[in-house]
Short mmCIF file of N, CA and C in Angstrom, two decimals:
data_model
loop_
_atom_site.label_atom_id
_atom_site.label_comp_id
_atom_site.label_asym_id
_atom_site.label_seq_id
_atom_site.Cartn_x
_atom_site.Cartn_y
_atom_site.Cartn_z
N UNK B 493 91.75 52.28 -89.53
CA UNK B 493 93.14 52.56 -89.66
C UNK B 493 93.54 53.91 -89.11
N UNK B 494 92.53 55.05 -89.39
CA UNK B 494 93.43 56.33 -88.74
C UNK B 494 93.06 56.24 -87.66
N UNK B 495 92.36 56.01 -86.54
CA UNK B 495 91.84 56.01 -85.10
C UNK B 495 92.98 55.37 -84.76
N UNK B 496 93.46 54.10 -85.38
CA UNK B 496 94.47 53.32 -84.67
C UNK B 496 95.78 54.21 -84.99
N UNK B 497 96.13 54.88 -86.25
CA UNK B 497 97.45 55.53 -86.16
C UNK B 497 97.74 56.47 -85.45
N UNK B 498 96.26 57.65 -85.06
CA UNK B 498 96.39 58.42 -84.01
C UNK B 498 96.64 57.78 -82.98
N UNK B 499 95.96 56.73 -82.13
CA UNK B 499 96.62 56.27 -81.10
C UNK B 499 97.48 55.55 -80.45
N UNK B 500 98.57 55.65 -81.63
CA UNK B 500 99.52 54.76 -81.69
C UNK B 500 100.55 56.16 -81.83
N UNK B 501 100.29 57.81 -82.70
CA UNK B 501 101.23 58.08 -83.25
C UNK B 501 101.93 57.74 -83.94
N UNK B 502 101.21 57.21 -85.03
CA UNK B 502 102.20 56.89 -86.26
C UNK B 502 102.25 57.93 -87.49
N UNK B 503 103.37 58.16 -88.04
CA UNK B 503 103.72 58.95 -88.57
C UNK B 503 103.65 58.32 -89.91
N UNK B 504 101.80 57.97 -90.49
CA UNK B 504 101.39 57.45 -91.71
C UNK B 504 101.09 58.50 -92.54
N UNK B 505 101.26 58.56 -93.65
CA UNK B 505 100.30 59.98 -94.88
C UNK B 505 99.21 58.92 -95.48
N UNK B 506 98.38 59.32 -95.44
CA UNK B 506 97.03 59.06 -95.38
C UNK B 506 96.48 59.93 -97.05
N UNK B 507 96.12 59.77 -98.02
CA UNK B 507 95.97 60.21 -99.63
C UNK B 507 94.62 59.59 -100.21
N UNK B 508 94.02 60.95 -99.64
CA UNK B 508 92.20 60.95 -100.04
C UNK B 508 92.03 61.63 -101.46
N UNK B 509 91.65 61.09 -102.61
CA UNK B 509 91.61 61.41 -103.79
C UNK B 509 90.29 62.21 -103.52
N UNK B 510 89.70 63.25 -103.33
CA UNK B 510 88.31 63.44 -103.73
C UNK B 510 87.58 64.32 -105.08
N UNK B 511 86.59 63.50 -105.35
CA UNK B 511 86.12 63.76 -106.27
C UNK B 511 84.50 64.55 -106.35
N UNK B 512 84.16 63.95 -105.04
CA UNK B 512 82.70 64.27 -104.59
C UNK B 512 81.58 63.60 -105.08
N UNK B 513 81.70 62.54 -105.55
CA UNK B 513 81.00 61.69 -105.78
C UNK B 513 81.47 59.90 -105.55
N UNK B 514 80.33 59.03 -106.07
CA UNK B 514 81.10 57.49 -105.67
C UNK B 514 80.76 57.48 -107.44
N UNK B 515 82.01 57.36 -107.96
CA UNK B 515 82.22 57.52 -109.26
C UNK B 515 82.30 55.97 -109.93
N UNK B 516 82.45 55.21 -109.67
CA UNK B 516 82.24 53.55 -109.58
C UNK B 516 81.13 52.94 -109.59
N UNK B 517 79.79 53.49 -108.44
CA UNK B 517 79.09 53.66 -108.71
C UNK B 517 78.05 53.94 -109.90
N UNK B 518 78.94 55.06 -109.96
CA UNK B 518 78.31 55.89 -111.33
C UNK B 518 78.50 54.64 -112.49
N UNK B 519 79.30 54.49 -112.67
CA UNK B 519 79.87 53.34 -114.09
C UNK B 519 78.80 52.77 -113.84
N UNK B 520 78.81 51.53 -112.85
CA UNK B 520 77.95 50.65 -112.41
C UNK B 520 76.38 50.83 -113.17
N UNK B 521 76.12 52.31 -112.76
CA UNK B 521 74.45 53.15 -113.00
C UNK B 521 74.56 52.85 -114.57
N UNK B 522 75.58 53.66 -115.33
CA UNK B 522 75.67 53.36 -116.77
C UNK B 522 75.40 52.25 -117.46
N UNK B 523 76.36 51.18 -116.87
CA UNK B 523 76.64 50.01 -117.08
C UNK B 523 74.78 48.96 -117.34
N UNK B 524 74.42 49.58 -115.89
CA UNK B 524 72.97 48.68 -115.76
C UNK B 524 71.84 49.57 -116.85
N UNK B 525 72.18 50.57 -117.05
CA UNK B 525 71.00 51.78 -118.13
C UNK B 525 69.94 51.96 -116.70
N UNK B 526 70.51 52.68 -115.94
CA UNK B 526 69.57 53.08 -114.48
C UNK B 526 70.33 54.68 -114.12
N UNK B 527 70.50 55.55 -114.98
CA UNK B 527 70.99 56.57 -114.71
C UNK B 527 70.14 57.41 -113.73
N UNK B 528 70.70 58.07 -113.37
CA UNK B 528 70.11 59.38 -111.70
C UNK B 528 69.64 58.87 -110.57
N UNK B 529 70.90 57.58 -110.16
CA UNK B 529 70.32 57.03 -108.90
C UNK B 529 70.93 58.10 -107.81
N UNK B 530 69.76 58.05 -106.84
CA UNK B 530 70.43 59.13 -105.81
C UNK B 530 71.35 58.45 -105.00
N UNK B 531 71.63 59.61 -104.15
CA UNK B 531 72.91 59.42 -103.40
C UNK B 531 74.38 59.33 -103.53
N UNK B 532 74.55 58.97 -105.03
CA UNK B 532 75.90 59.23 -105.72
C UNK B 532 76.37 60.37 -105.36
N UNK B 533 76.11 61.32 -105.50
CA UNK B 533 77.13 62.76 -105.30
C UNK B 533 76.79 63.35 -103.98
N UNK B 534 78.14 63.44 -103.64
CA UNK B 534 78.70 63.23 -102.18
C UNK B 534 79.01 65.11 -101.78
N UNK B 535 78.44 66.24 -102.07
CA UNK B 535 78.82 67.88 -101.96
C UNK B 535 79.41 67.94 -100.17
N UNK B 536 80.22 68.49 -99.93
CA UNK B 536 80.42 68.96 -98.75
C UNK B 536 81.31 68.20 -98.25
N UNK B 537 81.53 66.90 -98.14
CA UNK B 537 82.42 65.81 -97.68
C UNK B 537 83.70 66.66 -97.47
N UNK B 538 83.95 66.95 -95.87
CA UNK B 538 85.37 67.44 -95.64
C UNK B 538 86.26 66.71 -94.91
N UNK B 539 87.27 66.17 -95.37
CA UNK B 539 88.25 65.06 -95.03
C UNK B 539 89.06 65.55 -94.29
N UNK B 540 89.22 66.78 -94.29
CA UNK B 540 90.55 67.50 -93.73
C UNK B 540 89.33 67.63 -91.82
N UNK B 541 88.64 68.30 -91.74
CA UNK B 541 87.84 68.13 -90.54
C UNK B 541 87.74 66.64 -89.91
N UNK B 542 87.31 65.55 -90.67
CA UNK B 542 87.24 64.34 -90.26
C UNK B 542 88.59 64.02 -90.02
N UNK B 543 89.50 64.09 -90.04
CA UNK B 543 90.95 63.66 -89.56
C UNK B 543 90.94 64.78 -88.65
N UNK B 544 90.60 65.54 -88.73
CA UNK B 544 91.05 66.80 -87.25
C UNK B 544 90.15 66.01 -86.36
N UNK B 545 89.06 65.59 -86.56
CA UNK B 545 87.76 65.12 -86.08
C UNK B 545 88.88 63.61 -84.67
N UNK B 546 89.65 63.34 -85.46
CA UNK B 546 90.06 61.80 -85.12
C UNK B 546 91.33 62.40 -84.55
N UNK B 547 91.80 63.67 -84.39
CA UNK B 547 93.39 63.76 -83.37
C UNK B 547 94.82 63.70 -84.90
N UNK B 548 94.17 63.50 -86.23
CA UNK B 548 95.39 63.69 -86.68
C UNK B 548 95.52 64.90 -87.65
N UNK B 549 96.51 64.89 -88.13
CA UNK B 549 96.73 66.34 -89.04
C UNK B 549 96.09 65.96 -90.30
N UNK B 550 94.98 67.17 -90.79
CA UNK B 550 94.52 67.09 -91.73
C UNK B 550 94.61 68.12 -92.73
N UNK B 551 94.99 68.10 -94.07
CA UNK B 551 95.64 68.94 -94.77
C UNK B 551 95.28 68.43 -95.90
N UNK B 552 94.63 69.99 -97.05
CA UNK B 552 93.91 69.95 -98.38
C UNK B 552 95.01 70.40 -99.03
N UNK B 553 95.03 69.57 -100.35
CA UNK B 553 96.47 70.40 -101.27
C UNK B 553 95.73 70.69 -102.57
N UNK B 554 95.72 71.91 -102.69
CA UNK B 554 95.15 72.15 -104.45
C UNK B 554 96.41 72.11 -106.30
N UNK B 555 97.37 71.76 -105.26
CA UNK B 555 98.31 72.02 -106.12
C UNK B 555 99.61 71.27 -105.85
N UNK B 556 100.55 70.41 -107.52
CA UNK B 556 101.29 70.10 -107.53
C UNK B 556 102.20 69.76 -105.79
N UNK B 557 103.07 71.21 -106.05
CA UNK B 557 103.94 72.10 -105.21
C UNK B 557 103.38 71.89 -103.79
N UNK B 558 102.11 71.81 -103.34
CA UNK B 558 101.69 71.88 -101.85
C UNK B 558 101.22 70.30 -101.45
N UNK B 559 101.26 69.18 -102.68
CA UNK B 559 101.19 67.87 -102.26
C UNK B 559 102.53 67.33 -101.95
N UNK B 560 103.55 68.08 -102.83
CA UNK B 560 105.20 67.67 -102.54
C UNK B 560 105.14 68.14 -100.74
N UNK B 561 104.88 69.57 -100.54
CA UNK B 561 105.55 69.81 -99.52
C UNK B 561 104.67 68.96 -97.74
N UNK B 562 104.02 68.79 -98.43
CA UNK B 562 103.14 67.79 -97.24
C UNK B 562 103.78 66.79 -97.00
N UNK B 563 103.47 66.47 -98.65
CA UNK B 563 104.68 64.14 -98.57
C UNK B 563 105.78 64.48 -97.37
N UNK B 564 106.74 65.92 -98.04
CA UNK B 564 107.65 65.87 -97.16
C UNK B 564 108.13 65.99 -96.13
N UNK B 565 106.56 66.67 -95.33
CA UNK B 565 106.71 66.75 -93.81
C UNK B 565 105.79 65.58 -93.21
N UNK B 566 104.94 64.89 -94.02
CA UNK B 566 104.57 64.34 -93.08
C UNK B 566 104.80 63.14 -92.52
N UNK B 567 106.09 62.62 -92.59
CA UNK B 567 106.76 61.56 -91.77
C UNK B 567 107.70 62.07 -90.83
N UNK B 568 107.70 63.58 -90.76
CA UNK B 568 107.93 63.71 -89.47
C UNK B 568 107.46 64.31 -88.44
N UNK B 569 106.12 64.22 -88.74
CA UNK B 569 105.30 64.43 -87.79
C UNK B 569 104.87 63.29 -86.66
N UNK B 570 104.66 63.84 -85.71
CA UNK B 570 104.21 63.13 -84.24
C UNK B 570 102.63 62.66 -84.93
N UNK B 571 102.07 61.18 -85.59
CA UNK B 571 100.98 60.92 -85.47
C UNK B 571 100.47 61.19 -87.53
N UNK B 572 99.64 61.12 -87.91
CA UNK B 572 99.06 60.90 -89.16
C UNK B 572 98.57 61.81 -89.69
N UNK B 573 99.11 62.05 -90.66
CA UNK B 573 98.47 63.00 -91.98
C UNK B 573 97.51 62.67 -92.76
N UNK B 574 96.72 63.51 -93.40
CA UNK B 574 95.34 62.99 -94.13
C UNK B 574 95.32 64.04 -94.90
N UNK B 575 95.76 63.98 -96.50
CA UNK B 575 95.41 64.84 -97.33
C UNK B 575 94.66 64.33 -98.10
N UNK B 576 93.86 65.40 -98.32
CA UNK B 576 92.78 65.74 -99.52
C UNK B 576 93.42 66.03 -100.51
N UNK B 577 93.34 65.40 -101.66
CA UNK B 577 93.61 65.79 -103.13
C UNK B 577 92.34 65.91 -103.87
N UNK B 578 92.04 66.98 -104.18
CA UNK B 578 90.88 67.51 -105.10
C UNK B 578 91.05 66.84 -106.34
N UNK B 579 89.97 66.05 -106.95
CA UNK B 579 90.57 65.17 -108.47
C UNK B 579 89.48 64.92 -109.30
N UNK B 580 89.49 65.56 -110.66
CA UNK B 580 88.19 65.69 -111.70
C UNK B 580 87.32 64.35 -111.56
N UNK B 581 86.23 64.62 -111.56
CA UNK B 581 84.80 63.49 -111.32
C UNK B 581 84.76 63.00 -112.40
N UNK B 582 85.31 62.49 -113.18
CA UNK B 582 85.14 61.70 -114.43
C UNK B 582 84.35 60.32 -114.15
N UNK B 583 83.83 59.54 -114.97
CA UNK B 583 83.04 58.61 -114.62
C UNK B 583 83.62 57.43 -115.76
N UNK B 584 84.23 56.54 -115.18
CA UNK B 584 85.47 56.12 -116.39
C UNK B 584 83.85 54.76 -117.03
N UNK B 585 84.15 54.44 -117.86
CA UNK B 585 83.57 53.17 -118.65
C UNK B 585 83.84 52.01 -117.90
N UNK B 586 82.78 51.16 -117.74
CA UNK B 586 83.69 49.61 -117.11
C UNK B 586 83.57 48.68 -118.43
N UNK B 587 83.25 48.62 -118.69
CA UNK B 587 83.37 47.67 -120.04
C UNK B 587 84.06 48.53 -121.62
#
């Protein structure tokens, strides 16, 4: 999807929750009683580079106030936005 909106220029916002881990996963691990499978936690993963990586605008918001002011520019931008939202690693219950 973003390869194609960059080369199309579409003026999509793109809303990467990250947490730094595959937290679903994690449940899953709980769920089966197989806790400390590797590879779950994901350190370093930069989203904002990987959309620069692909030709579109990539932009980290740590706050309220700087996710508003993104939403609001980025439909008028020439081509696709990709924010990072930083968001607590909680590991919800599945059952």
């Amino acid at each position: 999807g973003l390869w194609t909106a960059v080369q199309h220029e579409l003026p999509i916002l793109f809303v990467v929750p990250r947490n730094g881990q595959y937290g679903i996963l994690k449940s899953f691990a709980v769920l089966e009683q197989t806790p400390n499978v590797p590879g779950l936690d994901l350190p370093g993963l930069d989203f904002v580079a990987l959309a620069t990586g692909y030709g579109a605008y990539g932009v980290r918001a740590n706050t309220l106030d700087e996710v508003r002011e993104v939403c609001s520019k980025a439909f008028n931008r020439k081509g696709p936005t990709v924010l990072e939202v930083p968001v607590q690693a909680t590991i919800p219950p599945l059952l």
